Coordinates of C-alpha atoms in Angstrom, one line a residue:
M1 CA -21.7 95.3 -116.0
K2 CA -25.0 96.9 -116.2
I3 CA -28.0 94.8 -116.8
G4 CA -31.5 96.2 -117.8
L5 CA -34.5 94.1 -116.9
V6 CA -37.7 94.7 -118.7
Q7 CA -40.7 93.5 -117.0
L8 CA -42.8 92.9 -119.9
S9 CA -46.5 92.4 -120.7
V10 CA -47.0 89.5 -123.0
T11 CA -50.3 89.0 -125.0
E12 CA -50.4 85.0 -125.2
G13 CA -50.2 83.8 -128.8
E14 CA -50.0 87.4 -130.4
I15 CA -46.6 86.8 -131.9
E16 CA -46.5 89.8 -134.1
K17 CA -47.9 92.2 -131.6
N18 CA -45.4 91.1 -128.9
R19 CA -42.4 91.4 -131.3
A20 CA -43.5 94.9 -132.2
H21 CA -43.8 95.9 -128.5
I22 CA -40.4 94.2 -127.6
R23 CA -38.7 96.0 -130.5
E24 CA -40.1 99.3 -129.4
L25 CA -38.9 98.9 -125.8
A26 CA -35.5 97.4 -126.9
L27 CA -34.7 100.5 -128.9
A28 CA -35.9 102.8 -126.2
Y29 CA -33.9 101.0 -123.3
A30 CA -30.8 100.3 -125.3
K31 CA -30.3 104.1 -125.2
R32 CA -29.6 103.9 -121.5
E33 CA -26.3 102.2 -122.4
V34 CA -26.7 99.0 -120.6
D35 CA -24.4 96.0 -121.3
L36 CA -27.2 93.5 -121.2
L37 CA -31.0 94.1 -121.9
C38 CA -33.1 91.2 -120.6
F39 CA -36.5 90.0 -121.4
P40 CA -38.8 87.5 -119.5
E41 CA -39.6 83.8 -120.2
L42 CA -41.6 82.9 -123.6
C43 CA -41.8 86.6 -124.3
V44 CA -42.8 86.2 -128.0
S45 CA -45.2 83.4 -128.4
G46 CA -46.2 83.2 -124.9
Y47 CA -48.2 80.0 -123.6
D48 CA -50.4 79.7 -126.7
F49 CA -48.6 76.5 -127.7
S50 CA -50.7 76.2 -131.0
R51 CA -49.2 79.6 -132.0
A52 CA -45.7 78.8 -130.5
A53 CA -45.4 75.8 -132.9
D54 CA -45.7 78.3 -135.7
S55 CA -43.1 80.7 -134.2
Q56 CA -39.9 79.2 -135.6
D57 CA -37.8 82.1 -135.9
E58 CA -37.6 83.8 -132.5
N59 CA -33.9 83.3 -132.3
L60 CA -33.5 85.2 -135.5
F61 CA -35.7 88.0 -134.4
F62 CA -33.7 88.7 -131.3
S63 CA -30.4 88.2 -133.1
A64 CA -31.5 90.9 -135.7
L65 CA -32.8 93.0 -132.7
A66 CA -29.7 92.7 -130.8
K67 CA -27.6 94.0 -133.8
E68 CA -30.0 96.8 -134.5
C69 CA -29.8 98.0 -130.8
N70 CA -25.8 97.4 -130.8
T71 CA -26.7 96.1 -127.5
A72 CA -26.4 92.4 -126.0
I73 CA -29.8 91.0 -125.1
L74 CA -31.0 88.0 -123.0
A75 CA -34.7 86.7 -123.6
G76 CA -36.8 83.6 -122.9
I77 CA -37.9 82.1 -126.2
C78 CA -39.5 79.0 -127.6
V79 CA -36.8 76.9 -129.5
K80 CA -37.6 74.4 -132.0
E81 CA -35.2 71.5 -132.9
G82 CA -36.8 69.2 -135.5
H83 CA -40.3 68.2 -133.9
T84 CA -39.1 69.0 -130.4
Y85 CA -39.8 72.3 -128.5
Y86 CA -37.9 73.8 -125.6
D87 CA -38.5 76.6 -123.1
A88 CA -35.1 78.5 -123.4
S89 CA -33.1 81.4 -122.5
C90 CA -30.6 82.9 -124.9
I91 CA -28.0 85.5 -125.0
W92 CA -27.0 87.3 -128.3
D93 CA -24.3 89.8 -128.2
E94 CA -24.4 93.3 -129.8
A95 CA -23.4 91.8 -133.2
G96 CA -26.5 89.5 -133.0
R97 CA -24.2 86.5 -132.4
L98 CA -25.9 83.6 -130.3
L99 CA -23.4 83.3 -127.2
G100 CA -25.4 80.7 -125.2
E101 CA -28.6 78.8 -125.1
Y102 CA -30.0 77.2 -121.8
K103 CA -33.2 74.8 -122.0
K104 CA -35.3 74.9 -118.9
I105 CA -35.0 71.8 -116.6
H106 CA -37.8 72.0 -114.1
L107 CA -41.0 72.2 -116.3
W108 CA -44.0 73.4 -114.8
D109 CA -47.8 72.5 -115.3
K110 CA -48.9 72.5 -118.9
E111 CA -45.3 73.3 -120.1
C112 CA -44.8 69.6 -119.5
E113 CA -47.4 68.7 -122.3
F114 CA -45.6 70.8 -125.1
F115 CA -41.8 71.2 -124.1
T116 CA -39.0 68.8 -123.7
R117 CA -37.0 69.4 -120.5
G118 CA -33.4 70.5 -121.0
E119 CA -30.5 68.5 -119.2
E120 CA -27.4 70.8 -119.2
L121 CA -26.2 74.0 -117.3
I122 CA -24.3 76.5 -119.2
L123 CA -22.1 79.6 -118.5
V124 CA -21.8 82.5 -120.9
P125 CA -18.8 84.8 -120.5
Y126 CA -19.6 88.4 -121.2
R127 CA -18.0 91.6 -120.3
D128 CA -15.6 90.0 -117.8
F129 CA -18.8 88.2 -116.2
Q130 CA -19.7 84.6 -116.1
I131 CA -23.5 84.6 -116.7
G132 CA -25.7 81.8 -115.7
M133 CA -29.2 81.2 -117.0
L134 CA -32.0 79.3 -115.5
I135 CA -35.7 79.6 -115.9
C136 CA -38.8 80.5 -113.6
A137 CA -39.3 77.3 -111.5
D138 CA -35.5 76.4 -111.7
M139 CA -35.2 79.1 -108.9
R140 CA -36.5 76.8 -106.4
F141 CA -33.7 74.3 -106.9
F142 CA -30.3 74.9 -105.4
E143 CA -29.3 71.6 -106.8
I144 CA -28.8 73.4 -110.2
S145 CA -27.8 77.0 -108.9
T146 CA -25.1 75.9 -106.8
P147 CA -23.4 74.0 -109.4
L148 CA -23.5 77.0 -111.6
A149 CA -21.9 79.1 -109.0
N150 CA -19.3 76.5 -108.5
M151 CA -18.6 76.5 -112.1
G152 CA -17.8 80.3 -111.8
A153 CA -21.1 82.1 -112.3
D154 CA -21.0 85.7 -111.1
V155 CA -24.9 86.2 -111.8
I156 CA -27.7 83.9 -112.6
I157 CA -30.6 85.6 -114.5
Y158 CA -33.9 83.9 -114.4
P159 CA -36.4 85.0 -117.0
S160 CA -39.7 83.9 -115.5
A161 CA -43.5 83.9 -115.7
W162 CA -44.1 83.7 -112.1
I163 CA -47.9 83.4 -111.3
D164 CA -50.0 86.1 -109.4
G165 CA -50.1 85.7 -105.6
Y166 CA -46.5 84.5 -105.0
K167 CA -44.4 87.5 -105.2
E168 CA -42.9 86.9 -101.6
L169 CA -42.0 83.4 -102.6
F170 CA -40.4 84.9 -106.0
H171 CA -38.1 87.2 -104.1
L172 CA -37.4 84.8 -101.2
C173 CA -36.0 82.2 -103.5
A174 CA -34.0 84.6 -105.4
R175 CA -32.5 86.0 -102.3
M176 CA -31.6 82.6 -101.0
R177 CA -29.9 81.4 -104.3
A178 CA -27.9 84.8 -104.2
A179 CA -27.1 84.5 -100.4
E180 CA -26.1 81.0 -100.5
N181 CA -23.8 81.3 -103.4
Q182 CA -22.8 84.7 -102.8
I183 CA -23.5 85.9 -106.2
Y184 CA -26.1 88.3 -107.9
T185 CA -29.4 86.9 -108.9
A186 CA -31.8 88.6 -111.3
A187 CA -35.3 87.5 -110.8
L188 CA -37.0 88.8 -114.0
N189 CA -40.7 88.4 -114.2
R190 CA -43.4 89.1 -116.6
A191 CA -46.0 92.0 -116.1
S192 CA -49.7 91.1 -116.3
G193 CA -51.2 91.2 -119.5
D194 CA -54.0 88.8 -120.5
V195 CA -52.9 86.6 -117.8
R196 CA -52.0 87.9 -114.2
Y197 CA -48.5 87.5 -113.0
C198 CA -47.0 88.8 -109.8
G199 CA -44.4 91.2 -111.2
G200 CA -41.7 92.1 -108.8
T201 CA -38.9 91.9 -111.0
A202 CA -35.6 92.7 -108.7
V203 CA -31.8 92.0 -108.7
M204 CA -30.5 90.5 -105.4
G205 CA -26.9 91.2 -104.3
P206 CA -24.4 88.6 -103.2
S207 CA -25.5 89.1 -99.5
G208 CA -29.0 88.1 -100.4
D209 CA -30.2 91.9 -100.1
V210 CA -32.8 93.5 -102.6
L211 CA -30.7 95.9 -104.4
C212 CA -33.5 97.1 -106.6
A213 CA -37.1 96.0 -107.4
L214 CA -40.4 96.9 -109.1
E215 CA -43.3 96.9 -106.5
D216 CA -46.2 95.7 -108.7
D217 CA -47.3 93.8 -111.5
A218 CA -47.3 96.7 -114.3
E219 CA -45.0 97.1 -117.1
G220 CA -41.7 98.5 -116.1
Y221 CA -37.9 98.5 -116.1
V222 CA -35.1 98.3 -113.6
E223 CA -31.4 98.5 -114.1
M224 CA -28.4 97.7 -111.9
L225 CA -24.6 97.9 -112.0
L226 CA -23.0 94.6 -110.9
S227 CA -19.6 94.7 -109.5
K228 CA -17.1 91.7 -109.3
Q229 CA -15.4 93.5 -106.4
E230 CA -18.6 93.5 -104.6
I231 CA -18.9 89.6 -104.8
Q232 CA -15.3 89.3 -103.5
T233 CA -16.0 91.8 -100.7
V234 CA -19.0 89.8 -99.4
R235 CA -17.0 86.4 -99.7
D236 CA -14.3 87.9 -97.7
S237 CA -16.5 89.0 -94.9
L238 CA -18.7 86.0 -94.9
E239 CA -16.5 83.0 -95.5
W240 CA -19.3 80.5 -96.0
D241 CA -17.1 78.1 -98.1
S242 CA -14.6 77.6 -95.5
L243 CA -17.2 76.0 -93.2
K244 CA -18.5 73.6 -95.9
L245 CA -17.8 69.9 -94.8
P246 CA -18.6 67.7 -97.8
Q247 CA -17.4 64.4 -96.2
I248 CA -20.3 64.9 -93.7
Y249 CA -22.8 65.8 -96.5
K250 CA -21.8 62.7 -98.5
K251 CA -23.1 60.4 -95.6
Y252 CA -26.8 61.8 -96.3
E253 CA -26.6 61.6 -100.1
T254 CA -29.4 59.1 -99.7
Y255 CA -31.7 61.5 -98.5
K256 CA -31.1 64.4 -101.1
Y257 CA -34.0 63.8 -103.2
A258 CA -35.9 61.9 -100.8
D259 CA -38.8 59.5 -100.5
K260 CA -39.5 60.5 -97.2
D261 CA -40.6 57.0 -95.9
L262 CA -37.3 56.0 -94.2
E263 CA -38.5 52.3 -94.2
N264 CA -37.9 52.2 -98.0
Y265 CA -34.3 52.6 -97.1
G266 CA -34.2 50.0 -94.5
L267 CA -33.8 52.8 -91.8
S268 CA -35.9 54.1 -89.0
T269 CA -36.2 57.2 -87.2
A270 CA -34.6 57.7 -83.8
K271 CA -36.3 55.9 -80.8
P272 CA -37.2 58.1 -77.9
L273 CA -34.8 58.1 -74.9

């Protein structure tokens, strides 16, 4: 499966301007015959939440665009359900059908004031691949990427708005999530616009290596052909799963999300010999 990642410059709150620019780029990159064309987090309304509240048909916009391009699209959008808003990532197939919707779990900073956090993980089967979707800050948490991999994900795509100054961390998290699960990850960031982001959109292989990446925060595009055979080759050469010892890990479940004050658990640190 060939994926195309658009490192998009978004103007916060300029809904019509952003839609026009997204459509222009989608029509151009669809000609490259990618299987899935991807856009970053909140790419239509951005972080101007007063405007986002009025942007109620982002789903319909991308549905129509996927059909017009005859290309499946993944995009980070604002989803409204009644009076509740979600920071979401969705996939539409080339006929414009919505295949799956993931609602961001780990909200960041001012997102918490407007959005409701999601609670569910999903996989989307497409072109013989199982696609997982997580968003931006979710990349820090193996607690949701590993379950997705165990559910059968071949790739996890992270539409993001990762802030300026943290590109090394952006890549490190994406590489680690790929390596520990022996799957592909796609770290899809925004380009800088009226707000600075670190850019660095990249695809990581199942060994945790960087397969391709944009070097800066300018608007750009990168594509990569994903191979299920490569996933199996890596797993055959590095059999991490065979080393796992869940019977031991369960002994330390108490500390998994931990309050680091051991006295709260009625325990103490080891005494010196």
